[in-house]
XYZ file of C-alpha atoms in Angstrom:
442
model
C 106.512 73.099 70.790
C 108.197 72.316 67.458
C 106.471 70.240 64.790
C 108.489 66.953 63.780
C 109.884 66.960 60.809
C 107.528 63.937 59.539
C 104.513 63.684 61.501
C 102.910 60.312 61.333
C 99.212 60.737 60.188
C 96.605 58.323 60.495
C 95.708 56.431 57.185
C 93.634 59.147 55.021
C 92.257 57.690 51.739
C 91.201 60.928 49.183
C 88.667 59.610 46.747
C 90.053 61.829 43.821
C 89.231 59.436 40.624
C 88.158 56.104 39.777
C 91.446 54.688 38.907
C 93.562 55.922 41.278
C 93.846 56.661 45.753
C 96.262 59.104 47.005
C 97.155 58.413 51.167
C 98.597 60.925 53.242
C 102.127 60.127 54.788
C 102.949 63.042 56.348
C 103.088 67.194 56.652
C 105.565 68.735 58.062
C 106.564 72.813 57.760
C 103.338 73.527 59.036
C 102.297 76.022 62.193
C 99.153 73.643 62.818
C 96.830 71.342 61.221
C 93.534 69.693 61.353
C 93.432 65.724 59.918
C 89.806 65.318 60.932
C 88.269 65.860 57.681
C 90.064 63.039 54.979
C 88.384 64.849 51.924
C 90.394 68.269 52.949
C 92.699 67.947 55.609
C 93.381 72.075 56.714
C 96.951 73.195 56.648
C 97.051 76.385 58.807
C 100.650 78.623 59.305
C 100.802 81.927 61.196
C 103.339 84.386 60.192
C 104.566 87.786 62.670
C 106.267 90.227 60.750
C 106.492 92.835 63.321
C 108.577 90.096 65.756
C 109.853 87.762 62.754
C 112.140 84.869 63.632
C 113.697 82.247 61.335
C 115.278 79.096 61.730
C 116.549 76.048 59.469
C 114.007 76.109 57.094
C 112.655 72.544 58.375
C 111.295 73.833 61.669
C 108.858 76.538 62.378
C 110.368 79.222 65.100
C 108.773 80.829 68.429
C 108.588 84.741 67.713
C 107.576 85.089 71.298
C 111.273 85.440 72.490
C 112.036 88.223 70.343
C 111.812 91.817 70.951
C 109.335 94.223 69.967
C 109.769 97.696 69.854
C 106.426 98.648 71.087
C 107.678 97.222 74.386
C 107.264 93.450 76.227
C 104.059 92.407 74.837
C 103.380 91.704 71.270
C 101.349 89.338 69.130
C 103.647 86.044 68.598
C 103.708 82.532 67.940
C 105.552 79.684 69.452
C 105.014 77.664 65.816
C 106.004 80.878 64.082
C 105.865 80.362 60.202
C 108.954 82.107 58.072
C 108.914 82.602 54.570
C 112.007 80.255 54.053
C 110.494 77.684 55.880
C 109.368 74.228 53.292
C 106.102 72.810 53.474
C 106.842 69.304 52.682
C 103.734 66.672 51.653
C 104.443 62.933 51.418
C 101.467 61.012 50.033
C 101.792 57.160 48.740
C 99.850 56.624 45.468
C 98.212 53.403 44.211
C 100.014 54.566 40.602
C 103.526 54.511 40.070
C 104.590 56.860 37.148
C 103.200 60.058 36.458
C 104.631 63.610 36.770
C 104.452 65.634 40.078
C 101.641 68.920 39.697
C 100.672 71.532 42.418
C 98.208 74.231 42.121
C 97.244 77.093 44.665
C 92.901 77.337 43.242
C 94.372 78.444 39.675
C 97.524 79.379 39.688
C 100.371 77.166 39.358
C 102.868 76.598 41.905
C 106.725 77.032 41.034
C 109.299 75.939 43.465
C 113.303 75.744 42.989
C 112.895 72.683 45.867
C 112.704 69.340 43.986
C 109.657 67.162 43.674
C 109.864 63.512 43.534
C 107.846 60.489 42.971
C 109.346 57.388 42.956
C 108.264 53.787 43.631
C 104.284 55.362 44.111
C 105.769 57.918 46.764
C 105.182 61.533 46.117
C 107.189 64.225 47.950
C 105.926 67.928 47.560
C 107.649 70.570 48.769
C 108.277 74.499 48.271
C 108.959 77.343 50.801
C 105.874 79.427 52.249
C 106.867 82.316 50.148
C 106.801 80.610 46.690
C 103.318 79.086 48.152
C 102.522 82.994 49.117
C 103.763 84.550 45.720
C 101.495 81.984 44.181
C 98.488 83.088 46.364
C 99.168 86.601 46.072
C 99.789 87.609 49.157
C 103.345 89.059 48.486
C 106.363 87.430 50.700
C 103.794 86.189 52.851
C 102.717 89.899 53.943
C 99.093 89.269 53.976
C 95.877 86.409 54.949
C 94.607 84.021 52.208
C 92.786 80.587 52.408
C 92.852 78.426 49.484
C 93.149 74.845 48.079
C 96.076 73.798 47.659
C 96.090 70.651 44.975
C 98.810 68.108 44.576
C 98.874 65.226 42.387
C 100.378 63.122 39.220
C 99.709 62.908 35.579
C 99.597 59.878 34.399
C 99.268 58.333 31.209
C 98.554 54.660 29.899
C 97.863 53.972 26.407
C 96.874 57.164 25.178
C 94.664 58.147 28.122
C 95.204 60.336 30.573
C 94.344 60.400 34.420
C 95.044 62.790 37.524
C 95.799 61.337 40.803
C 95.689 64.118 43.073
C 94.861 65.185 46.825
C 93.157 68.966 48.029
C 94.523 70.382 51.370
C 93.164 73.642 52.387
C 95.802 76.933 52.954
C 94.615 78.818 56.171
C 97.079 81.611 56.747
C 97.314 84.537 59.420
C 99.857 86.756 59.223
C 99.442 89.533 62.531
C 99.575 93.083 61.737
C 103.105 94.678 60.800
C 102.049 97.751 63.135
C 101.170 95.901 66.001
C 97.919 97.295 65.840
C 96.757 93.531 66.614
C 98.527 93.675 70.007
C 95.983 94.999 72.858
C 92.044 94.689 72.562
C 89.661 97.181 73.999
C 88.614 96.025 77.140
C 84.369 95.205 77.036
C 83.614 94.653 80.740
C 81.098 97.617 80.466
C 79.303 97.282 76.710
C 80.572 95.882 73.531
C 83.462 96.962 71.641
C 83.109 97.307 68.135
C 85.441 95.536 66.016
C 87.087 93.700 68.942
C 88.428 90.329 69.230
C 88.341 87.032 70.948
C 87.700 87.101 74.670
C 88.486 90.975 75.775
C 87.969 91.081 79.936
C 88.370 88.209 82.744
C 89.607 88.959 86.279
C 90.871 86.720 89.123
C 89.991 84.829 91.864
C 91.814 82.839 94.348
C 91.624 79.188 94.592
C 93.704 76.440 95.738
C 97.398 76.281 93.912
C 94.959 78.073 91.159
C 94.094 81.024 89.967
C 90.096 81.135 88.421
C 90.021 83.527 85.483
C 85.906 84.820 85.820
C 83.740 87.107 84.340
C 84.918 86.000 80.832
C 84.031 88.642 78.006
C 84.304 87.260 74.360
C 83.483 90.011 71.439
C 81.044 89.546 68.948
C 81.833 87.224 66.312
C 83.591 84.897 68.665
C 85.095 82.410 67.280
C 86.270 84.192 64.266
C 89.538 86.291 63.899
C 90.728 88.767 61.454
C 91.677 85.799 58.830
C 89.242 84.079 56.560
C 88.993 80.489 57.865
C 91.063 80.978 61.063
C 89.106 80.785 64.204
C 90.870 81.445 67.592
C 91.026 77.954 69.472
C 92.315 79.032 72.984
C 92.719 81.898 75.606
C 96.424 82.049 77.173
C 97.585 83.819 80.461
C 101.340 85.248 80.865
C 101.896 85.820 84.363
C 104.339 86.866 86.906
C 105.397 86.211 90.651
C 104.637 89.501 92.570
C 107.370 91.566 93.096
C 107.093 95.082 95.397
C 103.264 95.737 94.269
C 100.922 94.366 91.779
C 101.421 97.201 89.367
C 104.955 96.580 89.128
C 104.724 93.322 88.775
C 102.065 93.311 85.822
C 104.575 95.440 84.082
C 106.947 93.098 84.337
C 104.943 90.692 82.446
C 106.392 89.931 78.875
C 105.791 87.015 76.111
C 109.047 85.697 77.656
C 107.045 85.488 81.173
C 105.062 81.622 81.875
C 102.598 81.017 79.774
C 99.216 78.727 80.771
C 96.584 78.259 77.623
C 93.030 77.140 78.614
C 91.107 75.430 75.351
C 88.008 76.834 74.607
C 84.949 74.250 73.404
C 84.232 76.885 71.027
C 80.772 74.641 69.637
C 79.327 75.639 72.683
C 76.946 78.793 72.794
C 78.624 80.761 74.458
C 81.525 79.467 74.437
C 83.308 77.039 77.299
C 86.704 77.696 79.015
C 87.601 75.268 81.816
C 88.914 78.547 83.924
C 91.576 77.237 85.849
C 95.134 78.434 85.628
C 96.492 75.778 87.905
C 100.389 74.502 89.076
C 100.739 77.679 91.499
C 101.624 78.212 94.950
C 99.710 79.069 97.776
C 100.673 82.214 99.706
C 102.420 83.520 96.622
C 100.859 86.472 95.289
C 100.612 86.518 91.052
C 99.639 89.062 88.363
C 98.550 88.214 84.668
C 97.047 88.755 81.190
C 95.099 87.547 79.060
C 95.819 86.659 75.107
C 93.763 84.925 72.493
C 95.376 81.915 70.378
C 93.958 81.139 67.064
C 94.347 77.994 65.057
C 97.470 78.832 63.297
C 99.072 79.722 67.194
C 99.559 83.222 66.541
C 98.994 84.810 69.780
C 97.666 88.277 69.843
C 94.725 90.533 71.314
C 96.239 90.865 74.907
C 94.837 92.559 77.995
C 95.344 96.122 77.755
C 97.993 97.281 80.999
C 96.409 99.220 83.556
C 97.283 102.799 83.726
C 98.362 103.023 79.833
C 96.073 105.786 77.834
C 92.364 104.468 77.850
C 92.737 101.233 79.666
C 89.897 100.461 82.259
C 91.420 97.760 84.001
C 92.720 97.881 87.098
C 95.911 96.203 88.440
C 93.609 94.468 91.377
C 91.490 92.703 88.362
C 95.001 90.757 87.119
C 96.378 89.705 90.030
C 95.283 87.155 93.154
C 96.855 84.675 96.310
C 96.001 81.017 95.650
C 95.045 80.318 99.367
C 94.623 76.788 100.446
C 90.667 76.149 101.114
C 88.498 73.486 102.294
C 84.710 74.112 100.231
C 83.009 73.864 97.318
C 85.499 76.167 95.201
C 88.095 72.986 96.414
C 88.914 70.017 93.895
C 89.549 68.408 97.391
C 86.136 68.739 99.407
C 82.342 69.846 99.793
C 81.728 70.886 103.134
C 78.404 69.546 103.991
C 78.293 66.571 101.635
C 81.380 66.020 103.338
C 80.217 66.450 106.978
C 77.175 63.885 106.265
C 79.104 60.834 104.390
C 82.412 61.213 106.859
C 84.859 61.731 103.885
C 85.919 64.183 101.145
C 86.834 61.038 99.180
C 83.140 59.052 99.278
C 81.523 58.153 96.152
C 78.547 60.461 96.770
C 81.117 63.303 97.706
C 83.166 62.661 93.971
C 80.054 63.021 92.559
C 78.618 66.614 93.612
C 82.332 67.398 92.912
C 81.904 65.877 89.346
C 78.314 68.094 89.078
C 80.134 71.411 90.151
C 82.932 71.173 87.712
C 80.772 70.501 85.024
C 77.791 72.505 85.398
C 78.268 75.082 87.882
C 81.560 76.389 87.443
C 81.427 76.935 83.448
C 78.538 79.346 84.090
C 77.923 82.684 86.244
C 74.597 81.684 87.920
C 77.008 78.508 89.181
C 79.836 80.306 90.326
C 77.914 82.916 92.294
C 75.921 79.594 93.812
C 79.303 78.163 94.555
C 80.525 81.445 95.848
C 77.171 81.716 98.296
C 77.938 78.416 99.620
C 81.560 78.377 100.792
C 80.617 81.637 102.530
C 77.752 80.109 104.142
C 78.258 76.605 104.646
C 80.960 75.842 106.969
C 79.276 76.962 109.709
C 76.163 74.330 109.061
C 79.078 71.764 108.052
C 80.390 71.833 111.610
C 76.784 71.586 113.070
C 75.960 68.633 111.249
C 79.389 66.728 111.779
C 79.219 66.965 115.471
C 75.473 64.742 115.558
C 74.657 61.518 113.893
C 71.080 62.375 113.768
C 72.385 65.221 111.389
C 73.948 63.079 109.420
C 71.551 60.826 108.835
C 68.579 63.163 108.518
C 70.835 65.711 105.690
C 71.971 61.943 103.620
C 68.480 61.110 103.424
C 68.025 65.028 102.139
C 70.818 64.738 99.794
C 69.857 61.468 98.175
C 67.166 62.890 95.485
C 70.073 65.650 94.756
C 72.563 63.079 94.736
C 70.701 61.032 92.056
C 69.925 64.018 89.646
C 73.770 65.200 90.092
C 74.669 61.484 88.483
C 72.039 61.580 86.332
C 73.283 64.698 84.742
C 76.788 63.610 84.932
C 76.003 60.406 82.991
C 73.100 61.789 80.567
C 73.068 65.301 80.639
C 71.488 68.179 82.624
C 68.454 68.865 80.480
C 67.695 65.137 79.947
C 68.011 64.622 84.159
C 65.831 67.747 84.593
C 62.915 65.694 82.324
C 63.008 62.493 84.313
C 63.247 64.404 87.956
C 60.375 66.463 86.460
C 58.509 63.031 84.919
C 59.539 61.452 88.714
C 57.933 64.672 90.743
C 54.640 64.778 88.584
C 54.362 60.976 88.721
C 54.887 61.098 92.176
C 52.325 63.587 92.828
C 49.859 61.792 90.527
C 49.732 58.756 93.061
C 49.696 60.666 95.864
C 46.334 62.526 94.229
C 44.989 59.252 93.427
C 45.301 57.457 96.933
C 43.920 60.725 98.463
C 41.067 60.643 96.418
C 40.758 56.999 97.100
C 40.245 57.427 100.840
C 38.360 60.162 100.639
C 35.909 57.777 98.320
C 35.806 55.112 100.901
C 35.513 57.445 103.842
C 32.013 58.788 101.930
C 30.980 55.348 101.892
């Protein structure tokens, strides 16, 4: 998706000298950003010179629907950086003379693009290779990270100030001999010097495809550029055509394209693992990619039967089937048999419970597994006898509870209080027993 020309930014006040402010306006010329730091917002561009692509010089490119000689997969980006392409800063200062500066740590930056500040507004702007020449890193042939400073000089009666703002450079520029394109696979044993997630297979849901047994290398989040961390895994897939083998090798960075975020503060990680949107009955092969923060896209599944790939073609592919259980968005079979509807409160929230804390983890998703194979059968008991009902509600209640409990406050802190609860409980019980036992003796 291409980056607006001016993107409106919230108001970000830089507290760069006593006389002065300096507010962000806009960036624009950028591959991807991150605003949530005001004292260095992070300026991140990701550059493919194996698949390059250009465009006006205002607006980054997608290098995904090029061609690549080493065949239909190949490390991209759909926010491709060029070196012709202008980063363009607007800031608003509280001054309103001064000359425009820019520095890349300590090296000054040159640019043949004009820089203006008029009426307190400052416009920067230079291509990404003047910004690269000035890092070093050739015509933007090579990683850096830096601070990028831009400000005014002023001057007022004989003194001088700066009025300036620091943005950080984050830059990834994928290997020129594709050697970024496939990782090792690491079902088995780590890999060394792999990257991002590197082995997931399928399983069949409803209109969805779950992506399981999620491998990430060590080092996870980090890539191969200083300061660029991989923010996402994405899946290129195919309809099947004739057999699965076939159709995974008709899979190409052209083919659709589903990313799952990763909550990458978790340990380990957290990918919500559901490639969803599909159709049930149709049959569907894909790989897997990792996206870092600059949306180059590289590290794919290696394709079964090419020299030293372990995966198999029945690992990629899988028939979203439509199913009434646990793995369902749509029902729980024997919450649903005992409150009479998959859309009750109590139902929603053992839903709620499973997609949170059951599904993100293996020991949940082999539960979940166990219990659609299992409990259909009990599900049909209970529906057909009120007694059931009533007697597996009253059972479900004290599950029920801790479910919302850890919904609304968190697993661990609903494990304490059903733990305080049980021991409490038991500590009465204790008590009157003693108690009788006292006034039987007497």
């Amino acid at each position: 998706m291409k980056l607006s020309v001016f993107t409106a930014a919230s108001i970000f006040l830089f507290s760069l000298s006593s006389h002065a402010t300096m507010t962000l306006n806009s960036i624009s010329g950028d591959s991807n950003r991150d605003l949530s730091d005001p004292a260095k917002p992070i300026i991140y561009a990701g550059f493919n010179p194996a698949t390059p692509c250009t465009g006006d010089g205002a607006f980054t490119c997608d290098s995904c629907t090029g061609t690549s000689a080493g065949g239909k997969i190949f490390s991209c980006n759909k926010t491709s950086a060029y070196p012709n392409l202008r980063l363009v800063i607007q800031m608003t200062s509280t001054n309103t003379t001064g000359t425009v500066y820019a520095k890349l740590g300590d090296t000054d930056v040159s640019s043949t693009l004009p820089w203006t500040f008029d009426s307190g507004v400052l416009t920067f702007q230079a291509t990404w290779s003047e910004i690269c020449q000035a890092a070093g890193a050739g015509n933007c042939t090579s990683n850096f990270n830096k601070d990028l400073v831009v400000g005014i000089n002023t001057s007022s009666g004989g003194s001088a100030t700066t009025d300036s703002a620091t943005f950080r450079l984050n830059v990834r520029v994928t290997e020129a001999d594709a050697s970024d394109t496939f990782y090792t696979d690491c079902n088995s044993a780590e890999v060394a010097e792999n990257q991002g997630f590197c082995h997931f297979n399928v399983f069949p849901g409803d209109e969805k495809l779950y992506v399981e047994n999620l491998v990430y290398s060590a080092g996870y989040p980090a890539s191969p550029a200083p300061g660029v961390e991989y923010r996402s895994v994405v899946f290129f897939y195919e309809p099947f055509v004739t057999d699965d083998n076939t159709t995974i090798s008709s899979i190409s960075n052209a083919s659709a394209m589903f990313e799952l975020p990763v909550n990458r503060s978790a340990d380990p990680p957290i990918v919500d693992d559901r490639v969803d949107g599909l159709l049930n009955g149709q049959r569907y092969c894909m790989v897997m990619a990792n996206m870092d923060m600059t949306g180059n896209i590289s590290f794919f599944t290696p394709i079964p039967g090419t020299p030293g790939s372990p995966v198999t073609a029945s690992e990629l592919c899988g028939t979203p089937a439509a199913v009434v259980g646990l793995l369902d968005d749509k029902s729980c079979f024997i919450a649903t048999a005992a409150f009479g509807s998959q859309m009750a409160p109590e139902v929603e929230s053992f839903r709620e419970f499973r997609n949170k804390y059951l599904l993100p983890n293996a020991w949940g998703k082999a539960f979940v597994k166990f219990y659609y194979k299992h409990s259909p059968y009990y599900a049909n008991l209970i529906a057909e006898s009120e007694v059931a009902k009533a007697a597996v509600r009253v059972g479900l209640w004290p599950l029920l509870l801790f479910a919302r409990a850890s919904v609304a406050l968190g697993f661990w802190t609903a494990f304490a209080l059903l733990s305080f609860g049980v021991l409490a409980i038991y500590g009465l019980y204790r008590h009157l027993l003693v108690a009788r036992r006292f006034r039987g003796e007497l």
